[in-house]
Coordinates of N, CA and C in Angstrom, one line a residue:
X3 N 26.4 10.7 -18.9 CA 26.8 9.7 -18.0 C 25.7 8.6 -17.9
X4 N 26.1 7.4 -17.7 CA 25.2 6.3 -17.7 C 24.3 6.3 -16.5
X5 N 23.1 5.9 -16.6 CA 22.2 5.8 -15.5 C 22.5 4.7 -14.6
X6 N 23.5 3.8 -15.0 CA 23.9 2.7 -14.1 C 25.1 3.1 -13.3
X7 N 25.6 4.3 -13.4 CA 26.8 4.7 -12.6 C 26.5 4.9 -11.2
X8 N 27.5 4.7 -10.3 CA 27.3 4.9 -8.9 C 27.1 6.3 -8.6
X9 N 27.8 7.2 -9.3 CA 27.7 8.7 -9.0 C 26.3 9.1 -9.3
X10 N 25.7 8.7 -10.4 CA 24.3 9.0 -10.8 C 23.3 8.5 -9.8
X11 N 23.5 7.3 -9.3 CA 22.6 6.7 -8.3 C 22.7 7.6 -7.0
X12 N 23.9 7.9 -6.6 CA 24.1 8.7 -5.3 C 23.4 10.1 -5.5
X13 N 23.6 10.7 -6.6 CA 23.0 12.0 -6.9 C 21.5 11.9 -6.9
X14 N 21.0 10.9 -7.5 CA 19.5 10.7 -7.5 C 19.0 10.5 -6.1
X15 N 19.7 9.7 -5.3 CA 19.2 9.4 -3.9 C 19.3 10.7 -3.1
X16 N 20.4 11.4 -3.2 CA 20.5 12.7 -2.4 C 19.5 13.7 -2.8
X17 N 19.2 13.8 -4.1 CA 18.2 14.8 -4.6 C 16.8 14.4 -4.2
X18 N 16.5 13.1 -4.4 CA 15.1 12.7 -4.1 C 14.8 12.6 -2.6
X19 N 15.8 12.2 -1.8 CA 15.6 11.9 -0.4 C 16.0 13.0 0.6
X20 N 16.7 14.0 0.1 CA 17.2 15.1 0.9 C 16.8 16.4 0.3
X21 N 17.3 16.8 -0.8 CA 17.0 18.1 -1.4 C 15.6 18.3 -1.8
X22 N 14.9 17.4 -2.4 CA 13.5 17.6 -2.8 C 12.6 17.7 -1.6
X23 N 12.7 16.8 -0.6 CA 11.8 17.0 0.5 C 12.0 18.3 1.2
X24 N 13.3 18.7 1.4 CA 13.5 20.0 2.1 C 13.0 21.2 1.3
X25 N 13.3 21.3 0.0 CA 12.8 22.4 -0.8 C 11.3 22.4 -1.0
X26 N 10.7 21.2 -1.3 CA 9.3 21.2 -1.5 C 8.5 21.5 -0.2
X27 N 9.0 20.9 0.9 CA 8.2 21.2 2.1 C 8.3 22.6 2.6
X28 N 9.5 23.2 2.4 CA 9.6 24.7 2.8 C 8.7 25.5 1.9
X29 N 8.7 25.1 0.6 CA 7.9 25.9 -0.4 C 6.4 25.6 -0.2
X30 N 6.0 24.3 -0.2 CA 4.5 24.0 -0.2 C 3.9 24.1 1.2
X31 N 4.5 23.5 2.2 CA 3.9 23.6 3.5 C 4.3 24.9 4.2
X32 N 5.6 25.2 4.2 CA 6.1 26.4 4.9 C 5.6 27.7 4.4
X33 N 5.6 27.9 3.1 CA 5.3 29.2 2.5 C 3.8 29.2 1.9
X34 N 3.6 28.4 0.9 CA 2.3 28.5 0.2 C 1.1 28.1 1.1
X35 N 1.2 27.0 1.8 CA 0.2 26.6 2.7 C 0.0 27.6 3.8
X36 N 1.1 28.0 4.4 CA 1.0 29.0 5.5 C 0.3 30.3 5.1
X37 N 0.6 30.8 3.9 CA 0.1 32.1 3.4 C -1.4 31.9 3.1
X38 N -1.7 30.8 2.4 CA -3.1 30.5 1.9 C -4.0 30.2 3.1
X39 N -3.5 29.5 4.1 CA -4.2 29.2 5.3 C -4.7 30.5 6.1
X40 N -3.8 31.4 6.1 CA -4.2 32.7 6.8 C -5.3 33.4 6.1
X41 N -5.4 33.3 4.8 CA -6.4 34.0 4.0 C -7.7 33.2 3.8
X42 N -7.6 31.8 3.9 CA -8.8 31.1 3.5 C -9.2 30.0 4.5
X43 N -8.3 29.6 5.4 CA -8.6 28.5 6.3 C -7.8 27.2 6.0
X44 N -7.7 26.3 6.9 CA -6.9 25.1 6.8 C -7.4 24.2 5.7
X45 N -8.6 23.8 5.7 CA -9.1 22.8 4.7 C -8.9 23.3 3.3
X46 N -9.4 24.5 3.0 CA -9.2 25.0 1.6 C -7.8 25.1 1.2
X47 N -6.9 25.5 2.1 CA -5.5 25.7 1.8 C -4.9 24.3 1.6
X48 N -5.3 23.3 2.4 CA -4.8 21.9 2.1 C -5.1 21.4 0.8
X49 N -6.4 21.6 0.4 CA -6.9 21.1 -0.9 C -6.1 21.8 -2.1
X50 N -6.0 23.1 -2.0 CA -5.4 23.9 -3.1 C -3.9 23.5 -3.1
X51 N -3.2 23.5 -2.0 CA -1.8 23.2 -2.0 C -1.5 21.8 -2.5
X52 N -2.4 20.9 -2.1 CA -2.4 19.5 -2.6 C -2.4 19.4 -4.1
X53 N -3.4 20.2 -4.7 CA -3.5 20.2 -6.1 C -2.3 20.8 -6.8
X54 N -1.7 21.8 -6.3 CA -0.5 22.4 -6.9 C 0.6 21.5 -6.7
X55 N 0.8 20.9 -5.6 CA 1.9 19.9 -5.3 C 1.8 18.8 -6.3
X56 N 0.6 18.2 -6.5 CA 0.5 17.1 -7.4 C 0.7 17.5 -8.8
X57 N 0.2 18.7 -9.2 CA 0.4 19.1 -10.6 C 1.9 19.4 -11.0
X58 N 2.6 20.0 -10.0 CA 4.0 20.3 -10.2 C 4.8 19.1 -10.5
X59 N 4.4 17.9 -10.0 CA 5.2 16.7 -10.2 C 5.0 16.1 -11.6
X60 N 4.0 16.6 -12.3 CA 3.8 16.3 -13.7 C 3.6 14.8 -14.0
X61 N 3.0 14.1 -13.1 CA 2.7 12.7 -13.3 C 1.2 12.5 -13.3
X62 N 0.5 12.5 -14.4 CA -0.9 12.4 -14.5 C -1.5 11.2 -13.8
X63 N -0.9 10.0 -14.0 CA -1.5 8.8 -13.3 C -1.4 8.9 -11.8
X64 N -0.4 9.7 -11.3 CA -0.2 9.8 -9.8 C -0.8 11.1 -9.3
X65 N -1.6 11.8 -10.1 CA -2.1 13.1 -9.6 C -2.9 12.9 -8.3
X66 N -3.9 12.0 -8.3 CA -4.8 11.9 -7.1 C -4.0 11.4 -5.9
X67 N -3.1 10.3 -6.1 CA -2.4 9.9 -4.9 C -1.4 11.0 -4.4
X68 N -0.8 11.7 -5.3 CA 0.1 12.8 -4.8 C -0.7 13.9 -4.1
X69 N -1.9 14.2 -4.6 CA -2.8 15.2 -4.0 C -3.1 14.7 -2.5
X70 N -3.5 13.5 -2.4 CA -3.8 12.9 -1.1 C -2.5 12.9 -0.2
X71 N -1.4 12.6 -0.7 CA -0.1 12.6 0.0 C 0.2 14.0 0.5
X72 N 0.0 15.0 -0.3 CA 0.2 16.4 0.1 C -0.7 16.8 1.2
X73 N -2.0 16.4 1.2 CA -2.9 16.7 2.2 C -2.4 16.0 3.5
X74 N -2.0 14.8 3.4 CA -1.4 14.1 4.6 C -0.2 14.9 5.2
X75 N 0.6 15.4 4.3 CA 1.8 16.2 4.8 C 1.3 17.5 5.5
X76 N 0.3 18.1 5.0 CA -0.3 19.3 5.6 C -0.9 18.9 7.0
X77 N -1.6 17.8 7.1 CA -2.1 17.4 8.4 C -1.0 17.1 9.4
X78 N 0.1 16.4 8.9 CA 1.2 16.2 9.8 C 1.8 17.5 10.3
X79 N 1.9 18.4 9.4 CA 2.4 19.7 9.8 C 1.5 20.4 10.8
X80 N 0.2 20.4 10.6 CA -0.8 21.0 11.5 C -0.7 20.3 12.9
X81 N -0.6 19.0 12.9 CA -0.6 18.3 14.2 C 0.7 18.6 15.0
X82 N 1.8 18.6 14.3 CA 3.1 18.7 15.0 C 3.6 20.2 15.1
X83 N 3.1 21.0 14.2 CA 3.6 22.4 14.1 C 5.0 22.5 13.8
X84 N 5.5 21.5 13.1 CA 6.9 21.4 12.7 C 7.0 21.0 11.3
X85 N 7.9 21.7 10.5 CA 8.1 21.3 9.1 C 8.9 20.0 9.0
X86 N 9.7 19.7 10.1 CA 10.6 18.5 10.1 C 9.8 17.2 9.9
X87 N 8.6 17.2 10.4 CA 7.8 15.9 10.3 C 7.4 15.7 8.8
X88 N 6.7 16.6 8.1 CA 6.5 16.4 6.7 C 7.7 16.2 5.9
X89 N 8.8 16.9 6.3 CA 10.1 16.6 5.5 C 10.5 15.2 5.7
X90 N 10.4 14.7 6.9 CA 10.8 13.3 7.2 C 9.9 12.3 6.5
X91 N 8.6 12.5 6.5 CA 7.6 11.7 5.8 C 7.9 11.7 4.3
X92 N 8.1 12.8 3.8 CA 8.4 13.0 2.4 C 9.7 12.3 2.0
X93 N 10.7 12.4 2.8 CA 12.0 11.7 2.5 C 11.8 10.2 2.5
X94 N 11.1 9.7 3.5 CA 10.9 8.3 3.6 C 10.0 7.8 2.4
X95 N 9.0 8.5 2.0 CA 8.2 8.2 0.9 C 9.1 8.1 -0.4
X96 N 9.9 9.1 -0.6 CA 10.8 9.1 -1.8 C 11.8 8.0 -1.8
X97 N 12.4 7.7 -0.6 CA 13.3 6.6 -0.4 C 12.7 5.3 -0.7
X98 N 11.5 5.1 -0.2 CA 10.7 3.9 -0.5 C 10.5 3.7 -2.0
X99 N 10.1 4.7 -2.7 CA 9.9 4.7 -4.1 C 11.2 4.3 -4.9
X100 N 12.3 4.9 -4.4 CA 13.6 4.6 -5.1 C 14.0 3.1 -4.8
X101 N 13.8 2.6 -3.6 CA 14.1 1.2 -3.3 C 13.2 0.3 -4.2
X102 N 11.9 0.7 -4.3 CA 11.0 -0.1 -5.2 C 11.5 -0.1 -6.6
X103 N 11.9 1.0 -7.1 CA 12.4 1.1 -8.5 C 13.7 0.3 -8.7
X104 N 14.5 0.2 -7.7 CA 15.8 -0.5 -7.9 C 15.7 -2.0 -7.6
X105 N 14.6 -2.4 -7.0 CA 14.4 -3.8 -6.7 C 13.9 -4.5 -8.0
X106 N 14.7 -5.6 -8.4 CA 14.3 -6.3 -9.6 C 12.9 -6.8 -9.6
X107 N 12.3 -7.2 -8.5 CA 11.0 -7.7 -8.5 C 9.9 -6.7 -8.8
X108 N 10.3 -5.4 -8.5 CA 9.3 -4.3 -8.7 C 9.1 -4.1 -10.2
X109 N 10.1 -4.4 -11.0 CA 10.0 -4.2 -12.5 C 9.2 -5.2 -13.2
X110 N 8.9 -6.3 -12.5 CA 8.1 -7.4 -13.1 C 6.6 -7.2 -13.0

């Protein structure tokens, strides 16, 4: 199917802005971070989960920014005690990236 099709675009948006933030936040913040934090403490857990999160995305140039983003998501989770906040931040981040990729000026 062509990457210019409406169905492909909708699937990409739903995956990036809804499915991925939900799945990744439940996995990284809800499960891995929670389990690691109990064993090691908050700071170490944030750093380790951030590294795993960044590595899983497989984008070497974005490794450090994704690591920092993951730590920000952990901090938002710690402050609010709710996974919905990092899910929302993650969804907005992904949506912003999609808009930037689809904007003709961003390609220049």
